[in-house]
C-alpha positions in Angstrom: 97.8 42.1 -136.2 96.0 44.4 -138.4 91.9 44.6 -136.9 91.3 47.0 -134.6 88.2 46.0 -133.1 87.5 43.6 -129.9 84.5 41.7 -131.4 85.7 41.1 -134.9 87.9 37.8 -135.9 91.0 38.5 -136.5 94.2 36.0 -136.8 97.8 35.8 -134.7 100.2 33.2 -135.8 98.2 31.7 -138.8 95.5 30.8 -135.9 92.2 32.3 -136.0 90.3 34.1 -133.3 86.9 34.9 -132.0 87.5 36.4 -129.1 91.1 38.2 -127.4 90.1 35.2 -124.5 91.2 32.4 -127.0 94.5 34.1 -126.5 95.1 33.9 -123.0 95.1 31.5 -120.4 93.5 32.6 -117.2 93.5 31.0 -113.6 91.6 33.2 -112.1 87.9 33.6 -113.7 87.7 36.8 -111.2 90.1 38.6 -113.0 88.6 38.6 -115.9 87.2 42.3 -115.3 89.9 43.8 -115.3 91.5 42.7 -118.6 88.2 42.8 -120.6 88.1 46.2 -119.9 91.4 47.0 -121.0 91.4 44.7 -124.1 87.8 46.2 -125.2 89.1 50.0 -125.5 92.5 48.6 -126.9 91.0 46.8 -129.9 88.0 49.9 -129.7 88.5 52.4 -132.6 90.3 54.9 -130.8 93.8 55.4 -131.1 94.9 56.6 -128.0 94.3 54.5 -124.3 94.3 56.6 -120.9 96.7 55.6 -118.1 97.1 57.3 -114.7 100.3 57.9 -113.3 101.4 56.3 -109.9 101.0 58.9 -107.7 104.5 58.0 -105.5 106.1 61.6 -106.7 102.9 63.6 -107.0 99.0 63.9 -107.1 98.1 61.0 -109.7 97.1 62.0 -113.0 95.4 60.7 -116.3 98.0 60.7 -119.4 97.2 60.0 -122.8 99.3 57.5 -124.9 98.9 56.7 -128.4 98.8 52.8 -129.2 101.2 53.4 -132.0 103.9 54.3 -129.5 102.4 51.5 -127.1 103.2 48.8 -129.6 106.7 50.4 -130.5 107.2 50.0 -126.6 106.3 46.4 -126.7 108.2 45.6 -130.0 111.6 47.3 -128.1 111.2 45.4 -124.8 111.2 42.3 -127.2 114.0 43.1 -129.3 116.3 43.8 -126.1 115.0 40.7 -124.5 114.6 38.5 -127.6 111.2 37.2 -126.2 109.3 37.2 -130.0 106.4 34.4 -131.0 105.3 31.9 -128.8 107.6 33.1 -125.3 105.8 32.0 -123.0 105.4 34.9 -120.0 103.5 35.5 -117.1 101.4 38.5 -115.9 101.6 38.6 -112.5 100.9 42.4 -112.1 97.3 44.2 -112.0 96.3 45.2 -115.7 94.7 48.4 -114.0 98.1 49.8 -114.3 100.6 50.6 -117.2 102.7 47.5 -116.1 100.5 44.9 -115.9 99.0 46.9 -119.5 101.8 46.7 -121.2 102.2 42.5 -120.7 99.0 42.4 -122.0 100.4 44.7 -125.1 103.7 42.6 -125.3 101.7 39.1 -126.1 99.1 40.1 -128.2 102.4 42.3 -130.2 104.4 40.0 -130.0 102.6 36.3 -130.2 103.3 35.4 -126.6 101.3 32.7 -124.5 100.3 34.7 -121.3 99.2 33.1 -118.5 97.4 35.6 -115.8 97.0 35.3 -112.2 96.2 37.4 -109.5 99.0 40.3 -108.6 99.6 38.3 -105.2 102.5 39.3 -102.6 104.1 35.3 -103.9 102.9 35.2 -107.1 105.5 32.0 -108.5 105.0 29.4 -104.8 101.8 27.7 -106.6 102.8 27.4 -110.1 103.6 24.5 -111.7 104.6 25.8 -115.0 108.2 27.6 -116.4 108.1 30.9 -118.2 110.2 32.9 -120.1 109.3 35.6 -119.4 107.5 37.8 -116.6 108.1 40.9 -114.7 107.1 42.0 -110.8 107.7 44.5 -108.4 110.5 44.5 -105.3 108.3 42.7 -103.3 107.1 39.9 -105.0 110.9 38.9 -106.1 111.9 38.5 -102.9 108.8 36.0 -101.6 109.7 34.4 -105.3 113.3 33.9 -104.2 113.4 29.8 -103.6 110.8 29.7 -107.0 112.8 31.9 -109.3 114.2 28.8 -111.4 110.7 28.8 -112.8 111.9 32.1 -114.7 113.8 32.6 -117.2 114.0 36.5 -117.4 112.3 38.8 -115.0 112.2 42.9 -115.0 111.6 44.4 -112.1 110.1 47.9 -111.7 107.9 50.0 -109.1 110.3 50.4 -106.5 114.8 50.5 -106.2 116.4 46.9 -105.6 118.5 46.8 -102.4 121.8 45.1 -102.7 120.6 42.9 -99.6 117.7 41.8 -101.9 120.3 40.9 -104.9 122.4 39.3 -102.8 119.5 36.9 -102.1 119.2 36.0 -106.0 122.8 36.5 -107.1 123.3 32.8 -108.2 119.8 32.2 -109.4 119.5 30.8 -113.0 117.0 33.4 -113.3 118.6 36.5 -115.4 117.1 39.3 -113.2 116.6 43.0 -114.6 115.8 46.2 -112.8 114.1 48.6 -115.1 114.1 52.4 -115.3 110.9 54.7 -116.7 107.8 56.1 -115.9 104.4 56.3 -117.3 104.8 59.1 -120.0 107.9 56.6 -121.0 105.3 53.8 -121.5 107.4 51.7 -118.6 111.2 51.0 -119.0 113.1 52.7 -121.3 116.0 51.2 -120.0 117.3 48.0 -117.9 120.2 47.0 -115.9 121.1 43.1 -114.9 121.3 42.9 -111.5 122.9 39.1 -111.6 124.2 36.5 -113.9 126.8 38.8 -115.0 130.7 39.1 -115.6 131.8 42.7 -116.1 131.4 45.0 -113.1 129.7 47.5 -112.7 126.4 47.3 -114.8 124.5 50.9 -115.4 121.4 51.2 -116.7 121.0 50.7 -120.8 118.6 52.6 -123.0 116.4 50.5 -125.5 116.6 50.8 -129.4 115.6 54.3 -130.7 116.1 56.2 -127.3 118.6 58.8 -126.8 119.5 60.2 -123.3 120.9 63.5 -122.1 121.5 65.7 -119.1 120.2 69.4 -118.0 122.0 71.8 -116.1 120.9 70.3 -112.8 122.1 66.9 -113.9 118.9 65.4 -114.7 118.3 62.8 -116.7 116.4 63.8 -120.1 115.0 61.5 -122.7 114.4 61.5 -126.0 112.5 58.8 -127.4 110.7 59.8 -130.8 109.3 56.1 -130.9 107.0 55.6 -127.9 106.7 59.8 -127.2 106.3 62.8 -129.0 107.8 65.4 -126.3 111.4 65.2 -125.1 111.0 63.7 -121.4 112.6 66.1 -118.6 112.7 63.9 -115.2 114.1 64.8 -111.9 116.3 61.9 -111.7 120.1 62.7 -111.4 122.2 60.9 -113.2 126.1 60.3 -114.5 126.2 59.9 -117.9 128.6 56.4 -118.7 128.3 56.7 -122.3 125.6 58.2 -124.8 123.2 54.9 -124.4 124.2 53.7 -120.4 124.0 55.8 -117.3 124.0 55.4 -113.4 121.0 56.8 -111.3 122.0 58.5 -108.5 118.9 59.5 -106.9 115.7 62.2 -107.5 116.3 65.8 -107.7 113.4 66.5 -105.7 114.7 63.8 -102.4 118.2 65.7 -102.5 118.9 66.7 -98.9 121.3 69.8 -98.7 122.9 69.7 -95.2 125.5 71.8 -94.4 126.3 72.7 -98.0 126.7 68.9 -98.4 124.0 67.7 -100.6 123.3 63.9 -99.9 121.7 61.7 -102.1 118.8 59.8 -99.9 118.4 56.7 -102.7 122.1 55.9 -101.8 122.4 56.2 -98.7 119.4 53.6 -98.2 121.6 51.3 -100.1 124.3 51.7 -97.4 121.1 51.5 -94.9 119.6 48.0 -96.4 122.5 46.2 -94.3 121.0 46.6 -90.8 117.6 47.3 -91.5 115.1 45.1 -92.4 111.9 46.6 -92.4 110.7 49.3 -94.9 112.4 52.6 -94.5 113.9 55.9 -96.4 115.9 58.4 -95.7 114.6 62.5 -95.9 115.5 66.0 -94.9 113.9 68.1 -92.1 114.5 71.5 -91.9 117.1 72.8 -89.3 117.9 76.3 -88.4 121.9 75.2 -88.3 122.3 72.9 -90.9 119.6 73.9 -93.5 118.3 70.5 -93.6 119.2 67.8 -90.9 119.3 63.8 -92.3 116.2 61.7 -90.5 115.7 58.0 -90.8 111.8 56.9 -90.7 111.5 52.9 -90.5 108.3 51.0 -90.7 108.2 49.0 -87.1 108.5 49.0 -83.8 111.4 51.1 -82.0 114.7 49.4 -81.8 118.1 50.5 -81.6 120.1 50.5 -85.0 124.0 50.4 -85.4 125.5 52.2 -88.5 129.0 50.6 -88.0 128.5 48.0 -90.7 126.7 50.3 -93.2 129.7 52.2 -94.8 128.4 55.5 -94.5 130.7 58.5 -94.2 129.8 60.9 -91.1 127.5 63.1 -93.5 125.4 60.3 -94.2 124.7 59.1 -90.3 121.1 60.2 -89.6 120.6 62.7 -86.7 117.5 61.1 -85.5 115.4 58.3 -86.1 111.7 58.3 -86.2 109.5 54.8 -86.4 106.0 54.8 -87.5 103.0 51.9 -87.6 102.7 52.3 -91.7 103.8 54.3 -94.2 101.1 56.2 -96.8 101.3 54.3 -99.8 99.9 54.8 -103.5 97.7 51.8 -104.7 100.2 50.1 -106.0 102.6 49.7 -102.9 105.0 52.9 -103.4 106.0 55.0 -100.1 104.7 58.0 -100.4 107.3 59.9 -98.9 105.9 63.3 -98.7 102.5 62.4 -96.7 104.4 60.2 -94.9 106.7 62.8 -93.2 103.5 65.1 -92.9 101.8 62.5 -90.1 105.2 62.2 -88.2 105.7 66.1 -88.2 102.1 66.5 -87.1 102.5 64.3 -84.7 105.7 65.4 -83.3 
């Protein structure tokens, strides 16, 4: 697709169009804002669209990507996926934010039919239609657990996967896929099945044209030349399988050291996910014997909790437990860990 501007025809497919509407099918006329508004400043002359960051890890920010590397995003995600013309997805996520963006990117890249709805909590229980494509966050797979036959391939991104979730979806005919980026990465630049699979274990795989190292803190650094022009220096440690897979152990910036141990929160929620149900994480506080002591904050209401069925070694029990009403979240749903644990310590 070669015109750049929103109010000009221009075709897709052989088919001409007026209007970017002609493209889509909406099912919610009040959501129309929304993607107007994006669709008018991508087909605008400017090469270059402004995104903010999520916020979960920091203050959120304004970042500017180039629509060049925006496309080559989309064009990867369907190569890897094989999702080309006429894949019929759906965009269940808010186009205010670089997910829901990028669907919108993928069909009109890729000639995809998109259907749009609202980003509800159960975003697949009133559909009537199949897809072949869509992606969501945590939450919204597991309300779309009994619907997920009406999918073919789903990415998930926004938040980790708990085994408890997978195991709610390992036999679905739905090929499920947890993703791994970040805004400056323009989403995923790499996926890992999280069912439907024979060979165990699966670790994350990079996309076409990205190349992944590690820095002397064991930090995961990317080096995409297609969809960024810096080399991408995160704070997620990882182990290195091979120069294109890799296994995420956790953030740099969450890694508790207690008593010379350092303990890796992400994992030890996995452990965690097998007694508790509600929303939770894991932190450090500091502690004049150990450095830092391990804490457990749950979303809820006070309860006892056993750790005999969770598999965690006696590092990994949490010295105390702390429950709050509701975490501090970013717009889009993340725990925002740090201003969580600054109204418990104020209030303790």
């Amino acid at each position: 697709m070669t015109n750049t501007s929103f109010h000009k025809d221009f075709k897709l497919q052989g088919k001409s169009f007026s209007t970017v509407y002609e493209l889509l099918s909406f099912t919610k006329k009040s959501f129309d804002d929304d993607v107007y508004e994006f669709l008018s400043v991508w087909f605008s002359s400017k090469d270059s669209i402004v995104v903010q960051t999520s916020g979960s890890t920091g203050v959120p920010k304004p970042i500017l990507l180039k629509k060049e590397y925006v496309r080559n995003s989309a064009i990867a995600t369907g190569k890897f996926f094989k999702t080309y013309a006429k894949t019929k997805a759906l965009l269940c996520l808010s186009p205010v934010y670089i997910a829901g963006k990028l669907m919108l990117v993928r069909a009109l890249t890729l000639g995809w039919h998109l259907d749009i709805i609202q980003p509800i909590s159960n975003p697949l229980e009133k559909l009537k239609s199949d897809y072949d494509f869509c992606a969501m966050v945590p939450l919204q797979l597991e309300n779309s657990i009994p619907f997920l036959s009406k999918i073919k391939q789903l990415i998930v991104g926004g938040g980790v996967v708990s085994k408890a979730l997978i195991q709610k979806f390992k036999s679905s005919s739905c090929s499920v896929f947890a993703t791994y980026g970040m805004t400056e990465t323009i989403t995923h630049i790499a996926v890992k099945k999280l069912n439907n699979f024979t060979l165990q274990p699966q670790f994350y795989k990079v996309l076409a044209n990205v190349k992944i190292y590690k820095d002397s803190r064991n930090c995961l650094i990317i080096d995409a030349p297609r969809i960024s022009s810096d080399i991408v220096i995160t704070n997620d440690v990882v182990e290195l399988i091979s120069d294109k897979e890799f296994r995420w152990l956790g953030r740099y910036d969450n890694v508790i050291n207690s008593g010379a141990i350092k303990l890796y929160p992400e994992k030890i929620e996995e452990k965690l996910a097998q007694v508790i149900n509600e929303r939770f994480f894991v932190a450090g506080k500091p502690d004049a014997y150990l450095g830092e002591k391990l804490i457990l904050i749950i979303e809820g209401k006070q309860r006892k909790i056993d750790f005999n069925d969770t598999f965690l070694i006696k590092y990994e029990v949490p010295k105390t437990i702390f429950f709050i009403d509701k975490f501090v979240e970013t717009p889009t749903q993340k725990i925002q860990r740090k201003k969580t644990l600054d109204l418990i310590f104020k209030a303790v």
